[in-house]
């Protein structure tokens, strides 16, 4: 008897409101299909080397700002907590392009889910550059989640 691989859903997650909506949709879809959910958080170094900034809190405490990698790890942990009851795999990936990292993961996926807009880009665009690139070049179906308007 041939083993059937699980349905694989890849989600691009950057912590934005729309990526949270994409994650929620993906969790429900994974439950419905008994699918494996692969949540990707992509980070890159700033154009210049990252130096920790010191921030002063409202209480007057001095704290170090997290590095881009630490921020991505925190987002991955947040995503995993949201996917209760689902087979979830989180990955943080260092890459200059979120779209290329998602497209690479899409090669082993049955469905990709992204928010229509993330943290980057210009307000007023209806679809972000990452979601447009992924939708245009993915080898599998792509679901682009738009914000709820009701």
Short mmCIF file of C-alpha atoms in Angstrom, two decimals, residues 46-131:
data_model
loop_
_atom_site.label_atom_id
_atom_site.label_comp_id
_atom_site.label_asym_id
_atom_site.label_seq_id
_atom_site.Cartn_x
_atom_site.Cartn_y
_atom_site.Cartn_z
CA UNK A 46 19.86 45.72 7.56
CA UNK A 47 21.85 47.29 4.70
CA UNK A 48 24.56 48.12 7.22
CA UNK A 49 25.63 45.76 9.98
CA UNK A 50 23.07 45.65 12.78
CA UNK A 51 24.14 47.20 16.04
CA UNK A 52 21.88 46.75 19.04
CA UNK A 53 20.10 49.94 19.91
CA UNK A 54 19.50 50.83 23.50
CA UNK A 55 15.95 51.89 24.25
CA UNK A 56 14.54 53.56 27.33
CA UNK A 57 11.19 52.22 28.52
CA UNK A 58 8.44 54.34 30.04
CA UNK A 59 9.62 53.15 33.46
CA UNK A 60 13.11 54.50 32.73
CA UNK A 61 14.71 51.08 32.23
CA UNK A 62 17.35 50.70 29.54
CA UNK A 63 16.86 47.63 27.32
CA UNK A 64 18.59 46.38 24.19
CA UNK A 65 16.54 46.19 21.02
CA UNK A 66 16.22 42.69 19.58
CA UNK A 67 18.18 41.82 16.46
CA UNK A 68 16.25 41.04 13.24
CA UNK A 69 16.90 37.34 13.83
CA UNK A 70 15.58 37.53 17.41
CA UNK A 71 12.48 39.37 16.19
CA UNK A 72 11.88 36.65 13.56
CA UNK A 73 12.29 33.90 16.17
CA UNK A 74 9.75 35.65 18.41
CA UNK A 75 7.29 35.87 15.49
CA UNK A 76 7.75 32.15 14.78
CA UNK A 77 7.00 31.31 18.41
CA UNK A 78 3.91 33.54 18.28
CA UNK A 79 2.71 31.74 15.14
CA UNK A 80 3.22 28.31 16.71
CA UNK A 81 1.08 29.31 19.72
CA UNK A 82 -1.73 30.32 17.34
CA UNK A 83 -1.78 26.92 15.66
CA UNK A 84 -3.07 24.83 18.57
CA UNK A 85 -4.20 21.37 17.54
CA UNK A 86 -2.47 21.51 14.15
CA UNK A 87 0.72 19.84 12.95
CA UNK A 88 2.80 23.01 12.63
CA UNK A 89 6.43 23.50 11.64
CA UNK A 90 7.88 27.00 12.01
CA UNK A 91 11.02 28.17 10.27
CA UNK A 92 12.92 31.42 10.39
CA UNK A 93 14.90 31.96 7.23
CA UNK A 94 17.66 34.46 6.57
CA UNK A 95 17.09 35.70 3.03
CA UNK A 96 17.13 39.06 1.29
CA UNK A 97 13.79 38.26 -0.34
CA UNK A 98 10.72 37.00 1.48
CA UNK A 99 9.17 36.12 -1.88
CA UNK A 100 12.07 33.89 -2.94
CA UNK A 101 12.06 32.08 0.43
CA UNK A 102 8.30 31.44 0.18
CA UNK A 103 8.63 30.32 -3.45
CA UNK A 104 11.38 27.88 -2.47
CA UNK A 105 9.10 26.39 0.21
CA UNK A 106 6.20 26.31 -2.27
CA UNK A 107 8.05 23.67 -4.29
CA UNK A 108 7.09 21.14 -1.59
CA UNK A 109 3.64 22.58 -0.83
CA UNK A 110 0.10 21.96 -1.98
CA UNK A 111 -1.08 25.48 -1.06
CA UNK A 112 0.59 28.78 -0.14
CA UNK A 113 -1.22 31.42 1.93
CA UNK A 114 0.00 35.02 2.24
CA UNK A 115 -1.53 38.30 3.32
CA UNK A 116 -2.17 40.80 0.56
CA UNK A 117 0.02 43.33 2.39
CA UNK A 118 2.79 42.94 4.92
CA UNK A 119 4.96 45.36 6.84
CA UNK A 120 6.80 46.70 3.80
CA UNK A 121 5.69 48.64 0.76
CA UNK A 122 3.44 51.62 0.30
CA UNK A 123 0.05 52.18 1.90
CA UNK A 124 -2.64 52.39 -0.76
CA UNK A 125 -1.39 49.48 -2.86
CA UNK A 126 -3.99 46.72 -3.03
CA UNK A 127 -1.45 43.90 -3.16
CA UNK A 128 2.09 43.88 -1.83
CA UNK A 129 5.18 43.01 -3.80
CA UNK A 130 5.75 39.74 -1.93
CA UNK A 131 2.20 38.47 -2.44
#
